[in-house]
Amino acid sequence: MSETPRLLEAANALSQLLRSHSIPHAFHGSILTAVVSDSPRCDEIYCIVDGGSTHPFRRVRQAIVGNDQFTVTHSPWSNRLHATYRRLIPAIEIEILPAGEHGPRRLDASTTMSLKGIPFLTLSEFIRDKLKAWAIRGSERDARDITYTLCRYWNRLDINRVPEHDMNHFVTCHRPAALSWAALKRKYGM
């Protein structure tokens, strides 16, 4: 587990760099639930990057070239890109994810929100991506993030962005989320 303020410092530095190159991006992972819950510790941070006319990995590599705070590691065999913030010890590693493969296809005002001046996925998009990950991996970390966000912020979620079948399956496995899911469905007349 990492300290949330350290991850936020790394996210802010990467965000400033990407913004200076006009690259749409948003962070997500347990960092989002740590920020909204004011938790001092979290254990994952991802940055979703919109590709535009070129691949998101290329855009990030071009933005980081010559920057002394970040290094980039690309693993072509696993198709992963990591930006490492070296200003702190130990260094903070942020996995870069292409928009559309993770999160929404386009990162704009309807799919992102600002927390502490840093762009994050909206709560609806966060639940959608975490639910997809939970369906594949069955991770308890993902389940905790989904349950926390759904139970705490159900009234702010857009049900149109939450896959109903996947959420119905999720609440059968994680009963604490069932009441909030039922309340959200009632809100939308379902």
PDB file of N, CA and C in Angstrom, residues 22-114:
ATOM      1  N   SER A  22      -1.727  18.781 -24.421  1.00  0.00           N
ATOM      2  CA  SER A  22      -3.139  18.661 -24.850  1.00  0.00           C
ATOM      3  C   SER A  22      -3.575  17.209 -25.031  1.00  0.00           C
ATOM      4  N   ILE A  23      -3.210  16.369 -24.079  1.00  0.00           N
ATOM      5  CA  ILE A  23      -3.577  14.952 -24.117  1.00  0.00           C
ATOM      6  C   ILE A  23      -4.687  14.709 -23.101  1.00  0.00           C
ATOM      7  N   PRO A  24      -5.908  14.383 -23.564  1.00  0.00           N
ATOM      8  CA  PRO A  24      -6.999  14.075 -22.627  1.00  0.00           C
ATOM      9  C   PRO A  24      -6.656  12.822 -21.813  1.00  0.00           C
ATOM     10  N   HIS A  25      -6.888  12.901 -20.511  1.00  0.00           N
ATOM     11  CA  HIS A  25      -6.556  11.791 -19.622  1.00  0.00           C
ATOM     12  C   HIS A  25      -7.412  11.855 -18.373  1.00  0.00           C
ATOM     13  N   ALA A  26      -7.465  10.734 -17.645  1.00  0.00           N
ATOM     14  CA  ALA A  26      -8.175  10.678 -16.367  1.00  0.00           C
ATOM     15  C   ALA A  26      -7.584   9.541 -15.544  1.00  0.00           C
ATOM     16  N   PHE A  27      -7.506   9.740 -14.254  1.00  0.00           N
ATOM     17  CA  PHE A  27      -6.967   8.720 -13.361  1.00  0.00           C
ATOM     18  C   PHE A  27      -8.095   7.885 -12.787  1.00  0.00           C
ATOM     19  N   HIS A  28      -7.753   6.661 -12.435  1.00  0.00           N
ATOM     20  CA  HIS A  28      -8.698   5.815 -11.713  1.00  0.00           C
ATOM     21  C   HIS A  28      -7.932   4.722 -10.993  1.00  0.00           C
ATOM     22  N   GLY A  29      -8.642   3.874 -10.315  1.00  0.00           N
ATOM     23  CA  GLY A  29      -8.058   2.855  -9.457  1.00  0.00           C
ATOM     24  C   GLY A  29      -8.476   3.156  -8.034  1.00  0.00           C
ATOM     25  N   SER A  30      -7.912   2.438  -7.083  1.00  0.00           N
ATOM     26  CA  SER A  30      -8.314   2.666  -5.687  1.00  0.00           C
ATOM     27  C   SER A  30      -7.934   4.069  -5.216  1.00  0.00           C
ATOM     28  N   ILE A  31      -7.115   4.768  -5.982  1.00  0.00           N
ATOM     29  CA  ILE A  31      -6.804   6.161  -5.650  1.00  0.00           C
ATOM     30  C   ILE A  31      -8.076   7.005  -5.612  1.00  0.00           C
ATOM     31  N   LEU A  32      -9.033   6.704  -6.499  1.00  0.00           N
ATOM     32  CA  LEU A  32     -10.271   7.486  -6.533  1.00  0.00           C
ATOM     33  C   LEU A  32     -11.052   7.301  -5.234  1.00  0.00           C
ATOM     34  N   THR A  33     -11.238   6.059  -4.794  1.00  0.00           N
ATOM     35  CA  THR A  33     -11.982   5.851  -3.547  1.00  0.00           C
ATOM     36  C   THR A  33     -11.207   6.392  -2.353  1.00  0.00           C
ATOM     37  N   ALA A  34      -9.875   6.359  -2.414  1.00  0.00           N
ATOM     38  CA  ALA A  34      -9.081   6.925  -1.321  1.00  0.00           C
ATOM     39  C   ALA A  34      -9.276   8.433  -1.234  1.00  0.00           C
ATOM     40  N   VAL A  35      -9.336   9.102  -2.382  1.00  0.00           N
ATOM     41  CA  VAL A  35      -9.523  10.555  -2.384  1.00  0.00           C
ATOM     42  C   VAL A  35     -10.913  10.925  -1.877  1.00  0.00           C
ATOM     43  N   VAL A  36     -11.956  10.263  -2.384  1.00  0.00           N
ATOM     44  CA  VAL A  36     -13.318  10.637  -1.966  1.00  0.00           C
ATOM     45  C   VAL A  36     -13.611  10.238  -0.527  1.00  0.00           C
ATOM     46  N   SER A  37     -12.906   9.222  -0.008  1.00  0.00           N
ATOM     47  CA  SER A  37     -13.137   8.805   1.381  1.00  0.00           C
ATOM     48  C   SER A  37     -12.121   9.401   2.347  1.00  0.00           C
ATOM     49  N   ASP A  38     -11.178  10.168   1.813  1.00  0.00           N
ATOM     50  CA  ASP A  38     -10.121  10.782   2.619  1.00  0.00           C
ATOM     51  C   ASP A  38      -9.249   9.723   3.308  1.00  0.00           C
ATOM     52  N   SER A  39      -9.038   8.613   2.618  1.00  0.00           N
ATOM     53  CA  SER A  39      -8.208   7.539   3.160  1.00  0.00           C
ATOM     54  C   SER A  39      -6.728   7.876   2.960  1.00  0.00           C
ATOM     55  N   PRO A  40      -5.904   7.611   3.952  1.00  0.00           N
ATOM     56  CA  PRO A  40      -4.484   7.953   3.827  1.00  0.00           C
ATOM     57  C   PRO A  40      -3.692   6.972   2.965  1.00  0.00           C
ATOM     58  N   ARG A  41      -4.269   5.798   2.652  1.00  0.00           N
ATOM     59  CA  ARG A  41      -3.532   4.785   1.914  1.00  0.00           C
ATOM     60  C   ARG A  41      -4.391   4.202   0.792  1.00  0.00           C
ATOM     61  N   CYS A  42      -3.723   3.835  -0.298  1.00  0.00           N
ATOM     62  CA  CYS A  42      -4.394   3.147  -1.405  1.00  0.00           C
ATOM     63  C   CYS A  42      -3.353   2.310  -2.127  1.00  0.00           C
ATOM     64  N   ASP A  43      -3.818   1.458  -3.031  1.00  0.00           N
ATOM     65  CA  ASP A  43      -2.853   0.526  -3.612  1.00  0.00           C
ATOM     66  C   ASP A  43      -2.869   0.423  -5.129  1.00  0.00           C
ATOM     67  N   GLU A  44      -3.611   1.290  -5.828  1.00  0.00           N
ATOM     68  CA  GLU A  44      -3.514   1.241  -7.291  1.00  0.00           C
ATOM     69  C   GLU A  44      -3.832   2.601  -7.896  1.00  0.00           C
ATOM     70  N   ILE A  45      -3.110   2.892  -8.967  1.00  0.00           N
ATOM     71  CA  ILE A  45      -3.335   4.120  -9.718  1.00  0.00           C
ATOM     72  C   ILE A  45      -3.102   3.830 -11.192  1.00  0.00           C
ATOM     73  N   TYR A  46      -4.059   4.221 -11.989  1.00  0.00           N
ATOM     74  CA  TYR A  46      -3.981   4.066 -13.439  1.00  0.00           C
ATOM     75  C   TYR A  46      -4.279   5.419 -14.069  1.00  0.00           C
ATOM     76  N   CYS A  47      -3.757   5.623 -15.261  1.00  0.00           N
ATOM     77  CA  CYS A  47      -4.072   6.820 -16.023  1.00  0.00           C
ATOM     78  C   CYS A  47      -4.587   6.380 -17.383  1.00  0.00           C
ATOM     79  N   ILE A  48      -5.834   6.690 -17.657  1.00  0.00           N
ATOM     80  CA  ILE A  48      -6.427   6.383 -18.956  1.00  0.00           C
ATOM     81  C   ILE A  48      -6.147   7.566 -19.865  1.00  0.00           C
ATOM     82  N   VAL A  49      -5.645   7.269 -21.067  1.00  0.00           N
ATOM     83  CA  VAL A  49      -5.241   8.318 -21.997  1.00  0.00           C
ATOM     84  C   VAL A  49      -5.988   8.139 -23.308  1.00  0.00           C
ATOM     85  N   ASP A  50      -6.544   9.242 -23.799  1.00  0.00           N
ATOM     86  CA  ASP A  50      -7.246   9.266 -25.076  1.00  0.00           C
ATOM     87  C   ASP A  50      -6.205   9.363 -26.180  1.00  0.00           C
ATOM     88  N   GLY A  51      -6.327   8.528 -27.185  1.00  0.00           N
ATOM     89  CA  GLY A  51      -5.312   8.465 -28.228  1.00  0.00           C
ATOM     90  C   GLY A  51      -5.396   9.548 -29.270  1.00  0.00           C
ATOM     91  N   GLY A  52      -6.596   9.999 -29.598  1.00  0.00           N
ATOM     92  CA  GLY A  52      -6.705  10.958 -30.692  1.00  0.00           C
ATOM     93  C   GLY A  52      -6.336  10.281 -31.987  1.00  0.00           C
ATOM     94  N   SER A  53      -5.484  10.912 -32.777  1.00  0.00           N
ATOM     95  CA  SER A  53      -5.116  10.348 -34.081  1.00  0.00           C
ATOM     96  C   SER A  53      -3.938   9.378 -33.993  1.00  0.00           C
ATOM     97  N   THR A  54      -3.263   9.316 -32.843  1.00  0.00           N
ATOM     98  CA  THR A  54      -2.158   8.366 -32.666  1.00  0.00           C
ATOM     99  C   THR A  54      -2.419   7.514 -31.429  1.00  0.00           C
ATOM    100  N   HIS A  55      -1.654   6.456 -31.265  1.00  0.00           N
ATOM    101  CA  HIS A  55      -1.846   5.563 -30.122  1.00  0.00           C
ATOM    102  C   HIS A  55      -1.521   6.308 -28.825  1.00  0.00           C
ATOM    103  N   PRO A  56      -2.323   6.070 -27.768  1.00  0.00           N
ATOM    104  CA  PRO A  56      -2.080   6.766 -26.499  1.00  0.00           C
ATOM    105  C   PRO A  56      -0.668   6.566 -25.950  1.00  0.00           C
ATOM    106  N   PHE A  57      -0.096   5.367 -26.134  1.00  0.00           N
ATOM    107  CA  PHE A  57       1.250   5.119 -25.619  1.00  0.00           C
ATOM    108  C   PHE A  57       2.260   6.039 -26.287  1.00  0.00           C
ATOM    109  N   ARG A  58       2.113   6.230 -27.592  1.00  0.00           N
ATOM    110  CA  ARG A  58       3.032   7.115 -28.314  1.00  0.00           C
ATOM    111  C   ARG A  58       2.907   8.539 -27.795  1.00  0.00           C
ATOM    112  N   ARG A  59       1.670   8.987 -27.590  1.00  0.00           N
ATOM    113  CA  ARG A  59       1.455  10.355 -27.105  1.00  0.00           C
ATOM    114  C   ARG A  59       2.106  10.563 -25.742  1.00  0.00           C
ATOM    115  N   VAL A  60       1.959   9.581 -24.853  1.00  0.00           N
ATOM    116  CA  VAL A  60       2.547   9.705 -23.516  1.00  0.00           C
ATOM    117  C   VAL A  60       4.071   9.687 -23.601  1.00  0.00           C
ATOM    118  N   ARG A  61       4.624   8.776 -24.385  1.00  0.00           N
ATOM    119  CA  ARG A  61       6.090   8.723 -24.531  1.00  0.00           C
ATOM    120  C   ARG A  61       6.626  10.045 -25.065  1.00  0.00           C
ATOM    121  N   GLN A  62       5.948  10.629 -26.066  1.00  0.00           N
ATOM    122  CA  GLN A  62       6.393  11.901 -26.623  1.00  0.00           C
ATOM    123  C   GLN A  62       6.307  13.025 -25.592  1.00  0.00           C
ATOM    124  N   ALA A  63       5.279  13.000 -24.750  1.00  0.00           N
ATOM    125  CA  ALA A  63       5.121  14.041 -23.727  1.00  0.00           C
ATOM    126  C   ALA A  63       6.198  13.943 -22.648  1.00  0.00           C
ATOM    127  N   ILE A  64       6.663  12.734 -22.368  1.00  0.00           N
ATOM    128  CA  ILE A  64       7.613  12.521 -21.272  1.00  0.00           C
ATOM    129  C   ILE A  64       9.069  12.670 -21.709  1.00  0.00           C
ATOM    130  N   VAL A  65       9.335  12.567 -23.006  1.00  0.00           N
ATOM    131  CA  VAL A  65      10.712  12.674 -23.500  1.00  0.00           C
ATOM    132  C   VAL A  65      11.368  13.943 -22.959  1.00  0.00           C
ATOM    133  N   GLY A  66      12.535  13.767 -22.369  1.00  0.00           N
ATOM    134  CA  GLY A  66      13.297  14.914 -21.872  1.00  0.00           C
ATOM    135  C   GLY A  66      12.883  15.397 -20.497  1.00  0.00           C
ATOM    136  N   ASN A  67      11.853  14.785 -19.894  1.00  0.00           N
ATOM    137  CA  ASN A  67      11.421  15.195 -18.564  1.00  0.00           C
ATOM    138  C   ASN A  67      12.255  14.450 -17.534  1.00  0.00           C
ATOM    139  N   ASP A  68      12.829  15.176 -16.577  1.00  0.00           N
ATOM    140  CA  ASP A  68      13.701  14.517 -15.607  1.00  0.00           C
ATOM    141  C   ASP A  68      12.946  13.904 -14.426  1.00  0.00           C
ATOM    142  N   GLN A  69      11.634  14.143 -14.309  1.00  0.00           N
ATOM    143  CA  GLN A  69      10.862  13.567 -13.207  1.00  0.00           C
ATOM    144  C   GLN A  69      10.251  12.211 -13.557  1.00  0.00           C
ATOM    145  N   PHE A  70      10.097  11.930 -14.850  1.00  0.00           N
ATOM    146  CA  PHE A  70       9.440  10.699 -15.282  1.00  0.00           C
ATOM    147  C   PHE A  70      10.325   9.882 -16.214  1.00  0.00           C
ATOM    148  N   THR A  71      10.184   8.586 -16.114  1.00  0.00           N
ATOM    149  CA  THR A  71      10.714   7.677 -17.114  1.00  0.00           C
ATOM    150  C   THR A  71       9.556   6.805 -17.578  1.00  0.00           C
ATOM    151  N   VAL A  72       9.712   6.221 -18.752  1.00  0.00           N
ATOM    152  CA  VAL A  72       8.662   5.395 -19.326  1.00  0.00           C
ATOM    153  C   VAL A  72       9.231   4.011 -19.607  1.00  0.00           C
ATOM    154  N   THR A  73       8.451   3.002 -19.261  1.00  0.00           N
ATOM    155  CA  THR A  73       8.824   1.629 -19.563  1.00  0.00           C
ATOM    156  C   THR A  73       7.701   1.006 -20.371  1.00  0.00           C
ATOM    157  N   HIS A  74       8.044   0.544 -21.567  1.00  0.00           N
ATOM    158  CA  HIS A  74       7.060  -0.095 -22.440  1.00  0.00           C
ATOM    159  C   HIS A  74       7.396  -1.570 -22.548  1.00  0.00           C
ATOM    160  N   SER A  75       6.410  -2.407 -22.301  1.00  0.00           N
ATOM    161  CA  SER A  75       6.581  -3.853 -22.450  1.00  0.00           C
ATOM    162  C   SER A  75       5.749  -4.306 -23.637  1.00  0.00           C
ATOM    163  N   PRO A  76       6.349  -4.401 -24.816  1.00  0.00           N
ATOM    164  CA  PRO A  76       5.571  -4.749 -26.008  1.00  0.00           C
ATOM    165  C   PRO A  76       4.928  -6.130 -25.932  1.00  0.00           C
ATOM    166  N   TRP A  77       5.567  -7.076 -25.265  1.00  0.00           N
ATOM    167  CA  TRP A  77       5.009  -8.428 -25.195  1.00  0.00           C
ATOM    168  C   TRP A  77       3.729  -8.472 -24.360  1.00  0.00           C
ATOM    169  N   SER A  78       3.571  -7.545 -23.410  1.00  0.00           N
ATOM    170  CA  SER A  78       2.342  -7.509 -22.608  1.00  0.00           C
ATOM    171  C   SER A  78       1.468  -6.303 -22.960  1.00  0.00           C
ATOM    172  N   ASN A  79       1.940  -5.469 -23.911  1.00  0.00           N
ATOM    173  CA  ASN A  79       1.229  -4.261 -24.325  1.00  0.00           C
ATOM    174  C   ASN A  79       0.883  -3.381 -23.123  1.00  0.00           C
ATOM    175  N   ARG A  80       1.882  -3.098 -22.313  1.00  0.00           N
ATOM    176  CA  ARG A  80       1.708  -2.241 -21.144  1.00  0.00           C
ATOM    177  C   ARG A  80       2.726  -1.107 -21.184  1.00  0.00           C
ATOM    178  N   LEU A  81       2.288   0.042 -20.678  1.00  0.00           N
ATOM    179  CA  LEU A  81       3.176   1.199 -20.566  1.00  0.00           C
ATOM    180  C   LEU A  81       3.088   1.715 -19.136  1.00  0.00           C
ATOM    181  N   HIS A  82       4.239   1.963 -18.543  1.00  0.00           N
ATOM    182  CA  HIS A  82       4.301   2.481 -17.178  1.00  0.00           C
ATOM    183  C   HIS A  82       5.095   3.769 -17.169  1.00  0.00           C
ATOM    184  N   ALA A  83       4.529   4.784 -16.535  1.00  0.00           N
ATOM    185  CA  ALA A  83       5.241   6.037 -16.311  1.00  0.00           C
ATOM    186  C   ALA A  83       5.685   6.022 -14.849  1.00  0.00           C
ATOM    187  N   THR A  84       6.961   6.196 -14.622  1.00  0.00           N
ATOM    188  CA  THR A  84       7.504   6.147 -13.265  1.00  0.00           C
ATOM    189  C   THR A  84       7.928   7.538 -12.833  1.00  0.00           C
ATOM    190  N   TYR A  85       7.314   7.997 -11.738  1.00  0.00           N
ATOM    191  CA  TYR A  85       7.616   9.306 -11.162  1.00  0.00           C
ATOM    192  C   TYR A  85       8.790   9.122 -10.206  1.00  0.00           C
ATOM    193  N   ARG A  86       9.945   9.660 -10.561  1.00  0.00           N
ATOM    194  CA  ARG A  86      11.180   9.397  -9.830  1.00  0.00           C
ATOM    195  C   ARG A  86      11.541  10.487  -8.817  1.00  0.00           C
ATOM    196  N   ARG A  87      10.706  11.496  -8.690  1.00  0.00           N
ATOM    197  CA  ARG A  87      11.013  12.575  -7.747  1.00  0.00           C
ATOM    198  C   ARG A  87      10.906  12.084  -6.301  1.00  0.00           C
ATOM    199  N   LEU A  88      10.055  11.085  -6.054  1.00  0.00           N
ATOM    200  CA  LEU A  88       9.869  10.538  -4.706  1.00  0.00           C
ATOM    201  C   LEU A  88      10.618   9.217  -4.567  1.00  0.00           C
ATOM    202  N   ILE A  89      10.981   8.887  -3.340  1.00  0.00           N
ATOM    203  CA  ILE A  89      11.623   7.603  -3.059  1.00  0.00           C
ATOM    204  C   ILE A  89      10.753   6.881  -2.043  1.00  0.00           C
ATOM    205  N   PRO A  90      10.291   5.679  -2.304  1.00  0.00           N
ATOM    206  CA  PRO A  90      10.441   4.958  -3.561  1.00  0.00           C
ATOM    207  C   PRO A  90       9.619   5.615  -4.669  1.00  0.00           C
ATOM    208  N   ALA A  91      10.033   5.349  -5.896  1.00  0.00           N
ATOM    209  CA  ALA A  91       9.362   5.925  -7.071  1.00  0.00           C
ATOM    210  C   ALA A  91       7.921   5.419  -7.155  1.00  0.00           C
ATOM    211  N   ILE A  92       7.076   6.208  -7.812  1.00  0.00           N
ATOM    212  CA  ILE A  92       5.668   5.859  -8.004  1.00  0.00           C
ATOM    213  C   ILE A  92       5.470   5.445  -9.452  1.00  0.00           C
ATOM    214  N   GLU A  93       4.901   4.269  -9.647  1.00  0.00           N
ATOM    215  CA  GLU A  93       4.654   3.762 -10.992  1.00  0.00           C
ATOM    216  C   GLU A  93       3.162   3.886 -11.311  1.00  0.00           C
ATOM    217  N   ILE A  94       2.867   4.502 -12.459  1.00  0.00           N
ATOM    218  CA  ILE A  94       1.486   4.685 -12.913  1.00  0.00           C
ATOM    219  C   ILE A  94       1.333   3.944 -14.231  1.00  0.00           C
ATOM    220  N   GLU A  95       0.405   2.998 -14.262  1.00  0.00           N
ATOM    221  CA  GLU A  95       0.166   2.276 -15.513  1.00  0.00           C
ATOM    222  C   GLU A  95      -0.709   3.129 -16.419  1.00  0.00           C
ATOM    223  N   ILE A  96      -0.309   3.233 -17.675  1.00  0.00           N
ATOM    224  CA  ILE A  96      -1.044   3.993 -18.683  1.00  0.00           C
ATOM    225  C   ILE A  96      -1.962   3.017 -19.426  1.00  0.00           C
ATOM    226  N   LEU A  97      -3.230   3.368 -19.537  1.00  0.00           N
ATOM    227  CA  LEU A  97      -4.212   2.513 -20.203  1.00  0.00           C
ATOM    228  C   LEU A  97      -4.867   3.272 -21.346  1.00  0.00           C
ATOM    229  N   PRO A  98      -5.060   2.630 -22.492  1.00  0.00           N
ATOM    230  CA  PRO A  98      -5.727   3.296 -23.613  1.00  0.00           C
ATOM    231  C   PRO A  98      -7.228   3.465 -23.346  1.00  0.00           C
ATOM    232  N   ALA A  99      -7.749   4.652 -23.621  1.00  0.00           N
ATOM    233  CA  ALA A  99      -9.193   4.895 -23.504  1.00  0.00           C
ATOM    234  C   ALA A  99      -9.911   3.962 -24.474  1.00  0.00           C
ATOM    235  N   GLY A 100     -11.081   3.492 -24.071  1.00  0.00           N
ATOM    236  CA  GLY A 100     -11.844   2.562 -24.900  1.00  0.00           C
ATOM    237  C   GLY A 100     -11.576   1.126 -24.512  1.00  0.00           C
ATOM    238  N   GLU A 101     -10.311   0.775 -24.330  1.00  0.00           N
ATOM    239  CA  GLU A 101      -9.984  -0.552 -23.808  1.00  0.00           C
ATOM    240  C   GLU A 101     -10.265  -0.577 -22.314  1.00  0.00           C
ATOM    241  N   HIS A 102     -10.010   0.531 -21.663  1.00  0.00           N
ATOM    242  CA  HIS A 102     -10.306   0.730 -20.245  1.00  0.00           C
ATOM    243  C   HIS A 102     -11.022   2.067 -20.152  1.00  0.00           C
ATOM    244  N   GLY A 103     -12.104   2.109 -19.419  1.00  0.00           N
ATOM    245  CA  GLY A 103     -12.846   3.354 -19.304  1.00  0.00           C
ATOM    246  C   GLY A 103     -13.544   3.707 -20.611  1.00  0.00           C
ATOM    247  N   PRO A 104     -14.079   4.902 -20.682  1.00  0.00           N
ATOM    248  CA  PRO A 104     -14.823   5.324 -21.877  1.00  0.00           C
ATOM    249  C   PRO A 104     -13.907   5.530 -23.081  1.00  0.00           C
ATOM    250  N   ARG A 105     -14.508   5.536 -24.275  1.00  0.00           N
ATOM    251  CA  ARG A 105     -13.730   5.759 -25.502  1.00  0.00           C
ATOM    252  C   ARG A 105     -13.178   7.178 -25.564  1.00  0.00           C
ATOM    253  N   ARG A 106     -13.969   8.141 -25.117  1.00  0.00           N
ATOM    254  CA  ARG A 106     -13.562   9.549 -25.143  1.00  0.00           C
ATOM    255  C   ARG A 106     -13.559  10.103 -23.732  1.00  0.00           C
ATOM    256  N   LEU A 107     -12.541  10.857 -23.432  1.00  0.00           N
ATOM    257  CA  LEU A 107     -12.430  11.504 -22.129  1.00  0.00           C
ATOM    258  C   LEU A 107     -12.789  12.965 -22.307  1.00  0.00           C
ATOM    259  N   ASP A 108     -13.952  13.336 -21.781  1.00  0.00           N
ATOM    260  CA  ASP A 108     -14.439  14.708 -21.891  1.00  0.00           C
ATOM    261  C   ASP A 108     -15.188  15.066 -20.613  1.00  0.00           C
ATOM    262  N   ALA A 109     -15.882  16.189 -20.633  1.00  0.00           N
ATOM    263  CA  ALA A 109     -16.580  16.667 -19.431  1.00  0.00           C
ATOM    264  C   ALA A 109     -17.669  15.710 -18.953  1.00  0.00           C
ATOM    265  N   SER A 110     -18.195  14.857 -19.838  1.00  0.00           N
ATOM    266  CA  SER A 110     -19.247  13.932 -19.415  1.00  0.00           C
ATOM    267  C   SER A 110     -18.685  12.641 -18.811  1.00  0.00           C
ATOM    268  N   THR A 111     -17.406  12.367 -18.984  1.00  0.00           N
ATOM    269  CA  THR A 111     -16.827  11.119 -18.483  1.00  0.00           C
ATOM    270  C   THR A 111     -15.729  11.336 -17.445  1.00  0.00           C
ATOM    271  N   THR A 112     -15.367  12.599 -17.198  1.00  0.00           N
ATOM    272  CA  THR A 112     -14.339  12.894 -16.208  1.00  0.00           C
ATOM    273  C   THR A 112     -14.827  13.935 -15.210  1.00  0.00           C
ATOM    274  N   MET A 113     -14.186  13.954 -14.056  1.00  0.00           N
ATOM    275  CA  MET A 113     -14.473  14.954 -13.022  1.00  0.00           C
ATOM    276  C   MET A 113     -13.145  15.351 -12.398  1.00  0.00           C
ATOM    277  N   SER A 114     -13.125  16.493 -11.770  1.00  0.00           N
ATOM    278  CA  SER A 114     -11.905  16.975 -11.146  1.00  0.00           C
ATOM    279  C   SER A 114     -11.986  16.778  -9.632  1.00  0.00           C
TER     280      SER A 114
END
